[in-house]
CSV table of C-alpha atoms in Angstrom, one decimal:
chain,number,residue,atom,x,y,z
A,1,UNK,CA,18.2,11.6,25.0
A,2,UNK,CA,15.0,9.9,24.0
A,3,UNK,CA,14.7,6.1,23.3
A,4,UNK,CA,12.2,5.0,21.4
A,5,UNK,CA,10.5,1.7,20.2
A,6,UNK,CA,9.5,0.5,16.5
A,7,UNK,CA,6.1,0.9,16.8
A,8,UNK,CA,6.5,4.7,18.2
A,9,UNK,CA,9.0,5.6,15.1
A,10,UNK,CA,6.9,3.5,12.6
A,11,UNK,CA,3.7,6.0,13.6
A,12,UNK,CA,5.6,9.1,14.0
A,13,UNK,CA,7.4,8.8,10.7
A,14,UNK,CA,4.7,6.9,8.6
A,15,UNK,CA,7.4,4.1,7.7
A,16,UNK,CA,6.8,0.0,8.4
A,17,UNK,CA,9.5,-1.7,10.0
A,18,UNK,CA,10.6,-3.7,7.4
A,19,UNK,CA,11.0,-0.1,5.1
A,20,UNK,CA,13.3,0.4,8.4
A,21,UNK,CA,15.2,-3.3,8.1
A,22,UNK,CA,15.6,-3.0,4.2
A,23,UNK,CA,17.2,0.6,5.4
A,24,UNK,CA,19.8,-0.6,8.5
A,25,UNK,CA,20.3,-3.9,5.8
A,26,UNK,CA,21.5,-1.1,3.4
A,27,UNK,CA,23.2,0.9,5.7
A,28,UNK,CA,21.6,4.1,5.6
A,29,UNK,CA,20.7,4.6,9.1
A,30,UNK,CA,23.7,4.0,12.5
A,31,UNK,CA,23.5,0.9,13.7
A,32,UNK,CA,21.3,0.4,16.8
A,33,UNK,CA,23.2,0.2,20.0
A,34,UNK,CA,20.1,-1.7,21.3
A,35,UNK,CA,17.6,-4.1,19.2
A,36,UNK,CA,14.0,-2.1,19.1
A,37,UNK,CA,15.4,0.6,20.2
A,38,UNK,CA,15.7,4.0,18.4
A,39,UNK,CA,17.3,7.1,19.0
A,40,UNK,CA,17.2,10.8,18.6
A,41,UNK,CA,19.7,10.7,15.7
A,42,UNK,CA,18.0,7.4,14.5
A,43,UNK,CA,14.8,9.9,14.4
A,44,UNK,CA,16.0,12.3,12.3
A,45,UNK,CA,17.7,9.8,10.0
A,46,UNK,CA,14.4,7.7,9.3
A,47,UNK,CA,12.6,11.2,8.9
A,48,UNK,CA,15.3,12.5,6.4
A,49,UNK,CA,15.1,9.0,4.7
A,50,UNK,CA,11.2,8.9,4.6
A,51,UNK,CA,11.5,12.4,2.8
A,52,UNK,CA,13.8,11.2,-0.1
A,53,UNK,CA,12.1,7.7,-0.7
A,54,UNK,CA,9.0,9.9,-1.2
A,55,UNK,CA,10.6,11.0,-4.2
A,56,UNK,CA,10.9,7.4,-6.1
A,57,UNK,CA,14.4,7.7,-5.2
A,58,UNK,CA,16.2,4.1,-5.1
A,59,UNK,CA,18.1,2.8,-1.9
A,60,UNK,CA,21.0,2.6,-4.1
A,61,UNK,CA,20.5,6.3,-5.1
A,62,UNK,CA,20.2,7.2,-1.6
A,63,UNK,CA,23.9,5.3,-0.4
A,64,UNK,CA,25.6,7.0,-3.3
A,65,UNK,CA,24.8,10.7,-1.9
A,66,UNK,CA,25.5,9.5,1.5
A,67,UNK,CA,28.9,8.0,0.3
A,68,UNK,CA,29.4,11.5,-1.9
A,69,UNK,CA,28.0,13.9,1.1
A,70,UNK,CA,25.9,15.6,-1.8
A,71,UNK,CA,22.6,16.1,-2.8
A,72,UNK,CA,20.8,12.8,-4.0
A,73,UNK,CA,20.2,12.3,-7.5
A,74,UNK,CA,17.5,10.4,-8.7
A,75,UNK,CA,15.2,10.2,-11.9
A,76,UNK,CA,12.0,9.4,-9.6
A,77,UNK,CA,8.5,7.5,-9.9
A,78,UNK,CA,8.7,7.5,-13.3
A,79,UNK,CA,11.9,5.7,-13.6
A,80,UNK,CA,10.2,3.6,-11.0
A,81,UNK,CA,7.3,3.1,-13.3
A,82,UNK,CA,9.7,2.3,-16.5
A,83,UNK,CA,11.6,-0.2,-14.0
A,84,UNK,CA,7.7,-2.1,-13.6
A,85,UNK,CA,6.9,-1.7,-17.3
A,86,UNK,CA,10.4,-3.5,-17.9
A,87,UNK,CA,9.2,-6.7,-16.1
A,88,UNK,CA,5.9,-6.9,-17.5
A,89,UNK,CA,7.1,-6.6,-20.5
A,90,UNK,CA,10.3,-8.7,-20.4
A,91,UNK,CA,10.8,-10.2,-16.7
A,92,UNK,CA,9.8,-13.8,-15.2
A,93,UNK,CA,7.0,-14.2,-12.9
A,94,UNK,CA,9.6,-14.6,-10.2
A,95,UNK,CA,11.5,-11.2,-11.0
A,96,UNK,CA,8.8,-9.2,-11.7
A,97,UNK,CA,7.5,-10.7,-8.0
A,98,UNK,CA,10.5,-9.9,-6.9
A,99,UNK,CA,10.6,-6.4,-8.0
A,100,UNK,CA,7.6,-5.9,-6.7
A,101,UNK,CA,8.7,-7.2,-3.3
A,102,UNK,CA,11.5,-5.2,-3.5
A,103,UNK,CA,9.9,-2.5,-4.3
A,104,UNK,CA,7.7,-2.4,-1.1
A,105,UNK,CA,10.1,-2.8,1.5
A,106,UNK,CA,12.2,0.2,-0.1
A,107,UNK,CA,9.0,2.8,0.1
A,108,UNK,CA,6.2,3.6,2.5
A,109,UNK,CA,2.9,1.8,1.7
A,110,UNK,CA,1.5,5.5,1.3
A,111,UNK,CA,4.4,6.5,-1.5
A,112,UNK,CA,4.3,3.0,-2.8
A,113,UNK,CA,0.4,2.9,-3.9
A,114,UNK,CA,-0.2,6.5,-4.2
A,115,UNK,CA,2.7,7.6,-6.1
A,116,UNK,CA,3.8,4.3,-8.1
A,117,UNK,CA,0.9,1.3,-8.4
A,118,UNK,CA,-2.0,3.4,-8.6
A,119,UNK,CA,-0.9,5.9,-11.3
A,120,UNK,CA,0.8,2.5,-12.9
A,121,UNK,CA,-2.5,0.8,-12.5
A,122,UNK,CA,-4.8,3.5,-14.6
A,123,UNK,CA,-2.1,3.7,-17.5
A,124,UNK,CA,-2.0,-0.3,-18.1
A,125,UNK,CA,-5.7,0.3,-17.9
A,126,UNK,CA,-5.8,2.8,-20.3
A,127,UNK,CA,-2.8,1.3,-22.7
A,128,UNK,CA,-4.3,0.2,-26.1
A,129,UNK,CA,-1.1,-0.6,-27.5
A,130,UNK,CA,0.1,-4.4,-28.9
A,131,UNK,CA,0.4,-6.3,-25.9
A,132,UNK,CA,-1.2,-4.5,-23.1
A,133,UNK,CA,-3.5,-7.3,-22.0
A,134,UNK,CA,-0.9,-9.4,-21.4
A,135,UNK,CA,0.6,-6.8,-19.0
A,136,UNK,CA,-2.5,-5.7,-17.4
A,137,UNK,CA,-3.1,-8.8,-16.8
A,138,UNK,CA,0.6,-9.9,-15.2
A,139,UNK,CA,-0.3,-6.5,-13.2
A,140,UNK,CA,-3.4,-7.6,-11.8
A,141,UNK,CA,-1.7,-11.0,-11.3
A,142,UNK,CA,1.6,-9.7,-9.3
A,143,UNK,CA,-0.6,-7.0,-7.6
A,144,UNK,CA,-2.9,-9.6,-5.5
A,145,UNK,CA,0.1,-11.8,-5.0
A,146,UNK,CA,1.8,-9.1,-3.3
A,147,UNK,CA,-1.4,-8.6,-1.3
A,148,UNK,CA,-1.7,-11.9,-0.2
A,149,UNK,CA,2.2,-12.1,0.7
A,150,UNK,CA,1.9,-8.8,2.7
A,151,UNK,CA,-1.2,-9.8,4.5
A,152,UNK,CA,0.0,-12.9,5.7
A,153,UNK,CA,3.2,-12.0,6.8
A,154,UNK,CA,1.0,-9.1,8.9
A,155,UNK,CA,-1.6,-11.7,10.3
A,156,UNK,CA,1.6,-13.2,12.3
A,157,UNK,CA,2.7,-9.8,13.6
A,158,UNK,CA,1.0,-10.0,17.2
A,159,UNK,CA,1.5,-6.1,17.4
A,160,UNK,CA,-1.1,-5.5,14.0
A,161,UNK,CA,-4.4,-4.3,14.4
A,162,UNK,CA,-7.7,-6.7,12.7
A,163,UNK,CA,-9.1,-4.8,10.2
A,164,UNK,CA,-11.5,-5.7,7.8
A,165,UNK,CA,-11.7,-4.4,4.2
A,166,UNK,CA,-15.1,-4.7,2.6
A,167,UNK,CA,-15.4,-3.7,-1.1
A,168,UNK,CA,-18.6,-1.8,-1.9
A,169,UNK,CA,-18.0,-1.4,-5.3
A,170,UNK,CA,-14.9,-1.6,-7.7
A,171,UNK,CA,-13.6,0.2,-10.8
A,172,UNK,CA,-11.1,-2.3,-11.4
A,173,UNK,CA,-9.3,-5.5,-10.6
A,174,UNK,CA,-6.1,-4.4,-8.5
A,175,UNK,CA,-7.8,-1.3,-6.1
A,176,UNK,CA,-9.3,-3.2,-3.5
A,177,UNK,CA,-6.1,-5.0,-3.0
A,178,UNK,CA,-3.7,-2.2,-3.5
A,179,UNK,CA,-5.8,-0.7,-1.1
A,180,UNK,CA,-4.8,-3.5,1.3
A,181,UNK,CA,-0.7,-3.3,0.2
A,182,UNK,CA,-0.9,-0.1,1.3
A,183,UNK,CA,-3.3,-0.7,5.2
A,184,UNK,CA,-0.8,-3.3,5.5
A,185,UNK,CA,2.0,-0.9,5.4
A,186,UNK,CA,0.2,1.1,7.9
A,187,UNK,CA,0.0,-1.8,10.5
A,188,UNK,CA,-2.7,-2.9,10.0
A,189,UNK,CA,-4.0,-6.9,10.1
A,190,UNK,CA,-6.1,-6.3,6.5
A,191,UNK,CA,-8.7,-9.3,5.7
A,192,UNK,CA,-10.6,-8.3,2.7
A,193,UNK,CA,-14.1,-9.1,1.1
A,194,UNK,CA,-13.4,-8.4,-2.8
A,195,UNK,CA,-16.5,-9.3,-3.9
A,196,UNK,CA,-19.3,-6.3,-4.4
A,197,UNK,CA,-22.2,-8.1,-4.3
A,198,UNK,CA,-24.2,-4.7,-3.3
A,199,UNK,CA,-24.7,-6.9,-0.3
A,200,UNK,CA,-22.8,-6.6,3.3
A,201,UNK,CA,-20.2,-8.5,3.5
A,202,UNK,CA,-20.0,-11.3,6.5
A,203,UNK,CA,-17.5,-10.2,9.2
A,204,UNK,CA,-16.4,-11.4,12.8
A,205,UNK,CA,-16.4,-8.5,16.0
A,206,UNK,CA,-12.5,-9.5,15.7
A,207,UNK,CA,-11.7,-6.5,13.5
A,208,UNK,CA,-11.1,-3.4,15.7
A,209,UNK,CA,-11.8,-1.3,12.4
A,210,UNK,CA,-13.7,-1.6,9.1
A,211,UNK,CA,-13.2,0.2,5.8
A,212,UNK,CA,-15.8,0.1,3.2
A,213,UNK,CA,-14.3,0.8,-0.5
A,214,UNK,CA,-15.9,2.5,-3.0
A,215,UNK,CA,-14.5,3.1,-6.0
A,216,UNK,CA,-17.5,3.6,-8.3
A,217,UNK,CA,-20.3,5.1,-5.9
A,218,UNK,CA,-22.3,3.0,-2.6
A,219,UNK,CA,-25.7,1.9,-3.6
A,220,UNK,CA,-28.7,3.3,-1.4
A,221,UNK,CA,-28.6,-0.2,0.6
A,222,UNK,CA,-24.9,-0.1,1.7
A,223,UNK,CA,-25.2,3.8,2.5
A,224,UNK,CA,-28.2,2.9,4.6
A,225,UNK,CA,-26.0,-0.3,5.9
A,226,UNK,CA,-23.1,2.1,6.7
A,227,UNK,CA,-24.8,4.5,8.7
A,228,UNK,CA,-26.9,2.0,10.7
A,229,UNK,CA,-23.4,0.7,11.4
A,230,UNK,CA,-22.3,3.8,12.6
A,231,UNK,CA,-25.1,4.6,14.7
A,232,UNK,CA,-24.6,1.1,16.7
A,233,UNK,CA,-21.4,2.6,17.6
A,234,UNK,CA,-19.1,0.7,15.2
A,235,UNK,CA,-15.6,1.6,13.9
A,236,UNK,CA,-16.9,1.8,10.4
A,237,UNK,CA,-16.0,4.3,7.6
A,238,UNK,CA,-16.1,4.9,4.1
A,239,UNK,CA,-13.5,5.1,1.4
A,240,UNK,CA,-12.2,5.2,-2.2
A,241,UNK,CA,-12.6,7.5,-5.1
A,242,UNK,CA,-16.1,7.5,-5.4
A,243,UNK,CA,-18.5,7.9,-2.5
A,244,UNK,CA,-21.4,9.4,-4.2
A,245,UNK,CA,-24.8,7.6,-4.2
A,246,UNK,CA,-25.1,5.7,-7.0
A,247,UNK,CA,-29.1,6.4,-7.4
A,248,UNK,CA,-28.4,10.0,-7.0
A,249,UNK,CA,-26.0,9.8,-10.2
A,250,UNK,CA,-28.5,7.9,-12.3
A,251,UNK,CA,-31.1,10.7,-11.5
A,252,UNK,CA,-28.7,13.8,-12.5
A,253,UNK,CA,-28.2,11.6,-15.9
A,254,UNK,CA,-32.0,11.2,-16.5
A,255,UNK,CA,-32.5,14.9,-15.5
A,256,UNK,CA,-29.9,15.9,-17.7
C-alpha cells in the first residue's frame, strides 16, 4: 500500500491542504494513522471529495449523504452565489469575511474562482438594481481582503513556490486578486503588482515564476517586454481573458 505526503496528494488531486484540514475537521475523510501521511483509501476519498465539492455542494451536504449512504444532494453554485448575495446584502463585515473564509477552505481555489467569485464578480458588475454599488463595492472590499489573508498565510508556508503576479491590464477591480485567491490555492507564494501602468512592473529574481494578467488586451510595449523576457530564458507567461494586442484591436475598429 502506498503512503503518500500532502504535497503529492495536494498536486495529484488539485486540492490545498487546508481544503484537506477543513475535510478531516469535518470528518469526511478516515483519520490519518500517521500526521502527513496519506493513504490509498485516503486517495480515493480526497478524489471522490474533490469531485462533489466541484459541484458547489456544502461540507454539511456532503456529511449528510455519507451519514445516509446515498447520493448527495445539493442545490449547487448558485445556492452558493445566493448564500454571498445574502451577506452583501444583509451580513457584517465580519460575517461576510467569514463566509468568504469559509468558503475557501471548503472548495478548490480552481472551483472557488472559476465556478463561484468570478461568475459572482460579472453579475455585481452588471447589477443596475437599488443598492448594487454598495454590494459591488463590499465585493471588491471582502475580495482583496481575502487575497491579502491567503497570501500571507502562504508567504509563511516554507514549502510555497515565489511567484510574482504582474497585472498588464485590468477589466475590473477584484480579477487580479481573485486571480491570486485562486494561485494561492495552487501553492503558490503570489506577490502581486495591481497596478497597469502599461509599464513593467519592478520584481526581484526571488520569484521562480511570473504571470502577466491581461484582462483587457497587452499593449505593443509589454508584448514586446514579454517576449524579450522569454527569450532571456525567464519563467514568464501570459494570462487572463484578453491577450490580444491592444493596437491591433484599435486598427480592426478604424478599418471597420
Amino acid at each position: 500500500m502506498h503512503s503518500y505526503t500532502t504535497d503529492t496528494v495536494c498536486a495529484i488531486t488539485g486540492t490545498h491542504p487546508a481544503n484537506l484540514k477543513s475535510w478531516m475537521k469535518q470528518g469526511l475523510l478516515t483519520p490519518q494513522q500517521y500526521q502527513e501521511r496519506w493513504s490509498d483509501h485516503h486517495l480515493s476519498e480526497i478524489q471522490t471529495l474533490v469531485g462533489l465539492t466541484a459541484t458547489g455542494a456544502t461540507l454539511d451536504e456532503i456529511w449528510q449523504g455519507q451519514q445516509a449512504a446515498s447520493t448527495v444532494t445539493t442545490y449547487g453554485w448558485a445556492a452558493r452565489k445566493g448564500d454571498l448575495l445574502w451577506q452583501l446584502e444583509f451580513g457584517t463585515p465580519l460575517s461576510l469575511s467569514r463566509q468568504m473564509h469559509t468558503m475557501s477552505s471548503h472548495y478548490s481555489g480552481d472551483d472557488f474562482v472559476i465556478n463561484l467569485l468570478r461568475p459572482l464578480s460579472a453579475w455585481l458588475y452588471a447589477d443596475l438594481r437599488r443598492g448594487a454599488s454598495r454590494r459591488l463595492n463590499r465585493f471588491e472590499q471582502t475580495v482583496q481582503q481575502q487575497a491579502d489573508k491567503v497570501m500571507r498565510a502562504s508567504s509563511r508556508n516554507e514549502s510555497s513556490i515565489p511567484l510574482f503576479l504582474e497585472a498588464v491590464s485590468v477589466l475590473d477591480k477584484t480579477e487580479i486578486w481573485l486571480e491570486a485567491i485562486r494561485l494561492t490555492a495552487m501553492g503558490f507564494n503570489v506577490e502581486v503588482d495591481s497596478c497597469a501602468t502599461g509599464q513593467p512592473a519592478v520584481k526581484t529574481d526571488l520569484h521562480q515564476h511570473h504571470v502577466m494578467w491581461c484582462g483587457a488586451g497587452i499593449s505593443q510595449q509589454m508584448q514586446d517586454y514579454f517576449e524579450q523576457q522569454r527569450l532571456d530564458g525567464h519563467p514568464v507567461m501570459l494570462s487572463g481573458p484578453d491577450c490580444n494586442l491592444q493596437f491591433a484591436q484599435s486598427n480592426a475598429s478604424s478599418a471597420a
